[in-house]
Tab-separated table of C-alpha atoms in Angstrom:
chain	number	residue	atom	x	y	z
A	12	UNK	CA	-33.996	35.121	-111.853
A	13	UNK	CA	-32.374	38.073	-113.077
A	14	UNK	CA	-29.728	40.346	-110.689
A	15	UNK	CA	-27.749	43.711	-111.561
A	16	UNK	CA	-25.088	45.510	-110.159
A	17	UNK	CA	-26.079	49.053	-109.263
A	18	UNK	CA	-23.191	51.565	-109.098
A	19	UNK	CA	-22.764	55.661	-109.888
A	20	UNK	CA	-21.668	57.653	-112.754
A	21	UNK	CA	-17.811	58.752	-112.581
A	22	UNK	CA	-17.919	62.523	-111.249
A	23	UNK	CA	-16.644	64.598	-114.137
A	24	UNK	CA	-13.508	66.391	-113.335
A	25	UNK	CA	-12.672	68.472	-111.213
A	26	UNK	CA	-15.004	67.717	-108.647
A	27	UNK	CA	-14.635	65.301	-106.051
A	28	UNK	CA	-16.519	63.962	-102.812
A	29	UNK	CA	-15.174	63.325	-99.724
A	30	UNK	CA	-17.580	62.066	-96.439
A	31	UNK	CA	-15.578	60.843	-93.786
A	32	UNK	CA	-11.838	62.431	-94.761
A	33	UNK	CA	-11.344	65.602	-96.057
A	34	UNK	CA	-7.712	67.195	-97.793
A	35	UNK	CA	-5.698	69.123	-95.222
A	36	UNK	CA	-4.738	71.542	-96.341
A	37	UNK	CA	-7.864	72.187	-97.958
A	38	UNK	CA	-7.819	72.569	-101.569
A	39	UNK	CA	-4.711	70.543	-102.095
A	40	UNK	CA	-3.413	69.152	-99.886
A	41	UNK	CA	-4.342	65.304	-99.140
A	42	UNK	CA	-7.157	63.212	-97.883
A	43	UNK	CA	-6.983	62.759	-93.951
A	44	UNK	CA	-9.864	61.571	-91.735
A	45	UNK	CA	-11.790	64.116	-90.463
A	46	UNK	CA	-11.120	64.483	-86.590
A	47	UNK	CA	-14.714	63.376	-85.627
A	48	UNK	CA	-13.835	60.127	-86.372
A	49	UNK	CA	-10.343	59.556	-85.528
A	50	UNK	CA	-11.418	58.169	-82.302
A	51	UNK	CA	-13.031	55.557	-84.791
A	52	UNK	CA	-9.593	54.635	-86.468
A	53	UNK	CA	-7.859	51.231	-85.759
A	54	UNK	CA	-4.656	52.266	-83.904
A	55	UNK	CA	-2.575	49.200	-85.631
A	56	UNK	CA	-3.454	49.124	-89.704
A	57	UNK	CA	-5.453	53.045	-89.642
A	58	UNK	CA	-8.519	52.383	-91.165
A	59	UNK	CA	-11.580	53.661	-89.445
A	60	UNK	CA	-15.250	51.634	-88.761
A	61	UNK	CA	-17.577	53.180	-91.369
A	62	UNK	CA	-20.428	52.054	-89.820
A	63	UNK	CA	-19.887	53.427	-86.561
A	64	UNK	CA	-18.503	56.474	-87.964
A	65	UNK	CA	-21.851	57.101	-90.323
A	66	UNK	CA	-24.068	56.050	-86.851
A	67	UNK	CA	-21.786	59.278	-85.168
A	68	UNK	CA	-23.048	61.322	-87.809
A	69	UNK	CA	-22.471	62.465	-91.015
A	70	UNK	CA	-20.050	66.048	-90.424
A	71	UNK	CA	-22.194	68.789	-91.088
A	72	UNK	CA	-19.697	70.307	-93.820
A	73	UNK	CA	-19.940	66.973	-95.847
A	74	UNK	CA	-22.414	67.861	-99.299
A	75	UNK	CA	-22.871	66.253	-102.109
A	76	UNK	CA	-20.542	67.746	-105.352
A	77	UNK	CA	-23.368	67.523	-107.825
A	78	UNK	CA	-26.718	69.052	-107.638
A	79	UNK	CA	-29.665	67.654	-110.057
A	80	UNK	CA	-27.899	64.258	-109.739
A	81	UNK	CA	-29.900	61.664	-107.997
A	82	UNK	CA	-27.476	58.991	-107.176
A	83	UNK	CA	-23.238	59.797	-107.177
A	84	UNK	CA	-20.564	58.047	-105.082
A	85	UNK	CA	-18.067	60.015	-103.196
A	86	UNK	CA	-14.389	59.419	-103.554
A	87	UNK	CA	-14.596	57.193	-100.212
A	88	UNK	CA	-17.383	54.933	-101.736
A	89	UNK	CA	-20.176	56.331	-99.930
A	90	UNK	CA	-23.307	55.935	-102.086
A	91	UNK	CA	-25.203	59.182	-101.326
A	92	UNK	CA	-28.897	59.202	-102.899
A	93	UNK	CA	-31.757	62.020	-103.175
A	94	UNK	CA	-34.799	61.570	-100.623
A	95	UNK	CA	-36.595	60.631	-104.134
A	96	UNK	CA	-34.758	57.372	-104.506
A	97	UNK	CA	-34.843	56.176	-100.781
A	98	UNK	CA	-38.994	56.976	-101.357
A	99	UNK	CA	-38.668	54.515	-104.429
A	100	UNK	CA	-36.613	51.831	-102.509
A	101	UNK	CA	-38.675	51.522	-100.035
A	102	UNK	CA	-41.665	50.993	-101.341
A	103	UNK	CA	-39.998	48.128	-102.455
A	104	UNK	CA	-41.400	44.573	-100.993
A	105	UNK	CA	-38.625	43.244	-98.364
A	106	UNK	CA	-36.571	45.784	-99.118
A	107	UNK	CA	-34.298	46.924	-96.191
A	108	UNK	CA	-31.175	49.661	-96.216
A	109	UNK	CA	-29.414	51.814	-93.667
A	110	UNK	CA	-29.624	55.513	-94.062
A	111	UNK	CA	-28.355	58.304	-92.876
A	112	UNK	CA	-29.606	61.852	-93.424
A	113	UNK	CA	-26.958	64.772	-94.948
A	114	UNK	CA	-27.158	67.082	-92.188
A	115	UNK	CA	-26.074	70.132	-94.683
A	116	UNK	CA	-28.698	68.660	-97.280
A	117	UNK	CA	-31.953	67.561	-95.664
A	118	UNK	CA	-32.982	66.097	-99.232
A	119	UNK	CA	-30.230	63.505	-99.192
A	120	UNK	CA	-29.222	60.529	-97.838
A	121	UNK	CA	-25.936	58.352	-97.613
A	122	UNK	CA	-27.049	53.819	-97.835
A	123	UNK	CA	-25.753	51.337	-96.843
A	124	UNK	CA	-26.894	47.996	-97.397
A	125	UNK	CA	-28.225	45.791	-93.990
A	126	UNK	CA	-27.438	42.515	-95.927
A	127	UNK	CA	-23.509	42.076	-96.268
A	128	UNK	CA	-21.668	39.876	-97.946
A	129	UNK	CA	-17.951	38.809	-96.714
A	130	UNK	CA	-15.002	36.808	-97.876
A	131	UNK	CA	-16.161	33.562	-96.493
A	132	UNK	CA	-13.844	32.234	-92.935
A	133	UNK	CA	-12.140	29.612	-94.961
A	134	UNK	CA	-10.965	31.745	-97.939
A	135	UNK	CA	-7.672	31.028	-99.085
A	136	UNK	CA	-4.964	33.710	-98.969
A	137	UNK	CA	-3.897	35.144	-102.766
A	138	UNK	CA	-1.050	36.966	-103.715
A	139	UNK	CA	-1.529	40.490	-104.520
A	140	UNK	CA	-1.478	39.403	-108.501
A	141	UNK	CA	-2.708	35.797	-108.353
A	142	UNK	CA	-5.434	35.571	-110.783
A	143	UNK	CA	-8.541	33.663	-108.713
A	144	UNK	CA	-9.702	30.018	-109.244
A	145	UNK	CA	-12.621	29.123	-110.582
A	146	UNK	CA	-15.595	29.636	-107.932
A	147	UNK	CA	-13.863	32.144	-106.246
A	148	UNK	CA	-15.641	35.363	-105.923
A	149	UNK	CA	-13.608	36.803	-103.350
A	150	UNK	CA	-10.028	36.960	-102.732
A	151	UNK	CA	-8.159	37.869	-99.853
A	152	UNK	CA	-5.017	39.163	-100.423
A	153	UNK	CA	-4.041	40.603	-97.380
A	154	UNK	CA	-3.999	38.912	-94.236
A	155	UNK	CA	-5.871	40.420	-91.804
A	156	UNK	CA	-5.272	43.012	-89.080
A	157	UNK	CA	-4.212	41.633	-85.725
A	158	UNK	CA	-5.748	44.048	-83.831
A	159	UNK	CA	-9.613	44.954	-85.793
A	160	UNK	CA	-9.217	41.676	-87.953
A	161	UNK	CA	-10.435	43.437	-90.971
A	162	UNK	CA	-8.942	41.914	-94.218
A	163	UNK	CA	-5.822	44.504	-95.298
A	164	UNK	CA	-7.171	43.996	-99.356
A	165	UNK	CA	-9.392	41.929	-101.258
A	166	UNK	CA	-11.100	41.467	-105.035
A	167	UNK	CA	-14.258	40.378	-105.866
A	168	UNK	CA	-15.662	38.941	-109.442
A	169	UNK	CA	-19.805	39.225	-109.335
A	170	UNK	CA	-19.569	36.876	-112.014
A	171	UNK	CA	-18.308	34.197	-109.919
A	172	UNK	CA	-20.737	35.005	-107.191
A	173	UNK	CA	-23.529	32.342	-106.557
A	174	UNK	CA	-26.362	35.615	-105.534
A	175	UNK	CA	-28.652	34.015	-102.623
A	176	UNK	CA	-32.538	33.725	-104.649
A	177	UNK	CA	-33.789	36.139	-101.966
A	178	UNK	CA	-32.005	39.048	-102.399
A	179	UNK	CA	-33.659	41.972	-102.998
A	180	UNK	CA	-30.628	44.713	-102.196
A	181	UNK	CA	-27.452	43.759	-101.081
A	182	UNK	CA	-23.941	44.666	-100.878
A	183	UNK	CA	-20.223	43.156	-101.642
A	184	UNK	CA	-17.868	44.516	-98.775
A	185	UNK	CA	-14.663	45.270	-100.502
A	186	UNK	CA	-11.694	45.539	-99.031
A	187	UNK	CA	-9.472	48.355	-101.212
A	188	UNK	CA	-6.981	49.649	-98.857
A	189	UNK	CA	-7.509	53.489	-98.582
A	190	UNK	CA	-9.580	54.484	-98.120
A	191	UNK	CA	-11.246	50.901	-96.657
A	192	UNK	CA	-14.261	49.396	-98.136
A	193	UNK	CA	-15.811	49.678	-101.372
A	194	UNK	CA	-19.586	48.225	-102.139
A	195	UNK	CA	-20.424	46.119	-104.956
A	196	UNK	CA	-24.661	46.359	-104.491
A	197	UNK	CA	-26.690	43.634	-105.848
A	198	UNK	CA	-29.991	44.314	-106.580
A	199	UNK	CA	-32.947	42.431	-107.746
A	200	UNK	CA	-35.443	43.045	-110.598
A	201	UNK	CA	-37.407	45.236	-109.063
A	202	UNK	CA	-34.958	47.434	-107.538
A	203	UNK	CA	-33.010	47.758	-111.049
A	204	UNK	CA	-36.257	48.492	-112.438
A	205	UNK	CA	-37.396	51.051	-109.779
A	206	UNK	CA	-33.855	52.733	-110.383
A	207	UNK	CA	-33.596	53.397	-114.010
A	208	UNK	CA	-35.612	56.629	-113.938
A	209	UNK	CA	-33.201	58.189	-111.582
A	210	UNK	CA	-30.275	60.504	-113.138
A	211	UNK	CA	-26.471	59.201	-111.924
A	212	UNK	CA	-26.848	55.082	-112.160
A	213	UNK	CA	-24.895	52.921	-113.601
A	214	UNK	CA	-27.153	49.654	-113.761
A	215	UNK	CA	-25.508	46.302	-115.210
A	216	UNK	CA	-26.974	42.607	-115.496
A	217	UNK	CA	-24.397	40.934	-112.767
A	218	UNK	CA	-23.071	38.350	-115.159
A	219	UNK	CA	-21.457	41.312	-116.568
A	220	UNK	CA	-17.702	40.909	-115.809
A	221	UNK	CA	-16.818	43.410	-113.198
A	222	UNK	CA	-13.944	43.473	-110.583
A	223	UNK	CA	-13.265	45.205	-107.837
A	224	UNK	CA	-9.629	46.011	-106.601
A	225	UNK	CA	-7.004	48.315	-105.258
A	226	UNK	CA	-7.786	51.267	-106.572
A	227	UNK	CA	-4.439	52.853	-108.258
């Protein structure tokens, strides 16, 4: 059974995409969360609950940089998608994602995928260099917060990741730092072959060697 990693095109310079922070001052200055969500934000390590924040709603300045691009990440690892691909997706057997409407762009949507995969409990704790040993698809090299108990960083290597026979689209929670979590999605057959007419995917066989880490 055949599996791919789905990600985005890089967006050329100099645009750039942010959902839940945005650069105060604008134009320049640097990425802060937006105050709709601060309430959101983990008072001890800072890092907000994505999930929750996305369920508050999107901010109705947020838009996607490109137009005429179907698929494109934004610089806090939201995958944002045209109404086009969600159509595709979900006529897609078993087939289940989260999505949220753009309120400033009824024609897109931002995913994220229902089926999660985590560091397991037992994972052992890595340096921040250690290379990983064999088997290990995630590492944890951060211990985690005392007070939200979300890892502080980890890596993950698809190749070493045993993908469960019945997934159909998944995702890799990532822990990077700032600006929190990035998603490695995992996606069956089908949904790599539904995908490939769409303009802004990246679309790899997941034996390809790929890592995820703190980005610099």
């Amino acid at each position: 059974m055949s599996f791919f990693s789905i990600g985005t095109l890089e967006l050329p310079p100099p645009h750039e995409s942010w959902l839940l922070y945005e650069r105060q001052p604008p134009g320049d200055g640097p990425p802060e969360l937006r105050p709709a969500y601060r309430g959101l934000q983990c008072r001890k390590c800072r890092r907000v609950d994505e999930l929750q924040a996305l369920q508050s709603g999107i901010h109705p300045e947020f838009r996607p940089p490109l137009s005429g691009v179907e698929a494109q990440t934004t610089d806090d690892g939201f995958l944002v998608v045209t109404r086009r691909v969600v159509e595709a997706l979900l006529a897609i057997p078993s087939l289940d994602v989260r999505r949220f409407p753009v309120p400033a762009s009824p024609d897109h949507f931002v995913l994220v995928p229902k089926r999660q995969f985590h560091p397991p409990l037992d994972a052992r704790l890595y340096t921040p260099i250690e290379p990983p040993d064999p088997g290990d698809a995630f590492q944890v090299r951060g211990r985690r917060c005392a007070r939200c108990q979300r890892h502080r960083t980890t890596t993950f290597w698809l190749e070493r990741f045993e993908i469960p026979a019945d997934v159909v689209l998944a995702g890799a929670m990532v822990e990077i730092g700032f600006p929190g979590v990035s998603v490695c999605w995992i996606a069956s057959q089908a949904v790599a072959d539904a995908l490939r007419g769409f303009s802004g995917f990246d679309i790899k066989p997941a034996d390809a060697r790929l890592r995820l880490r703190r980005r610099p």
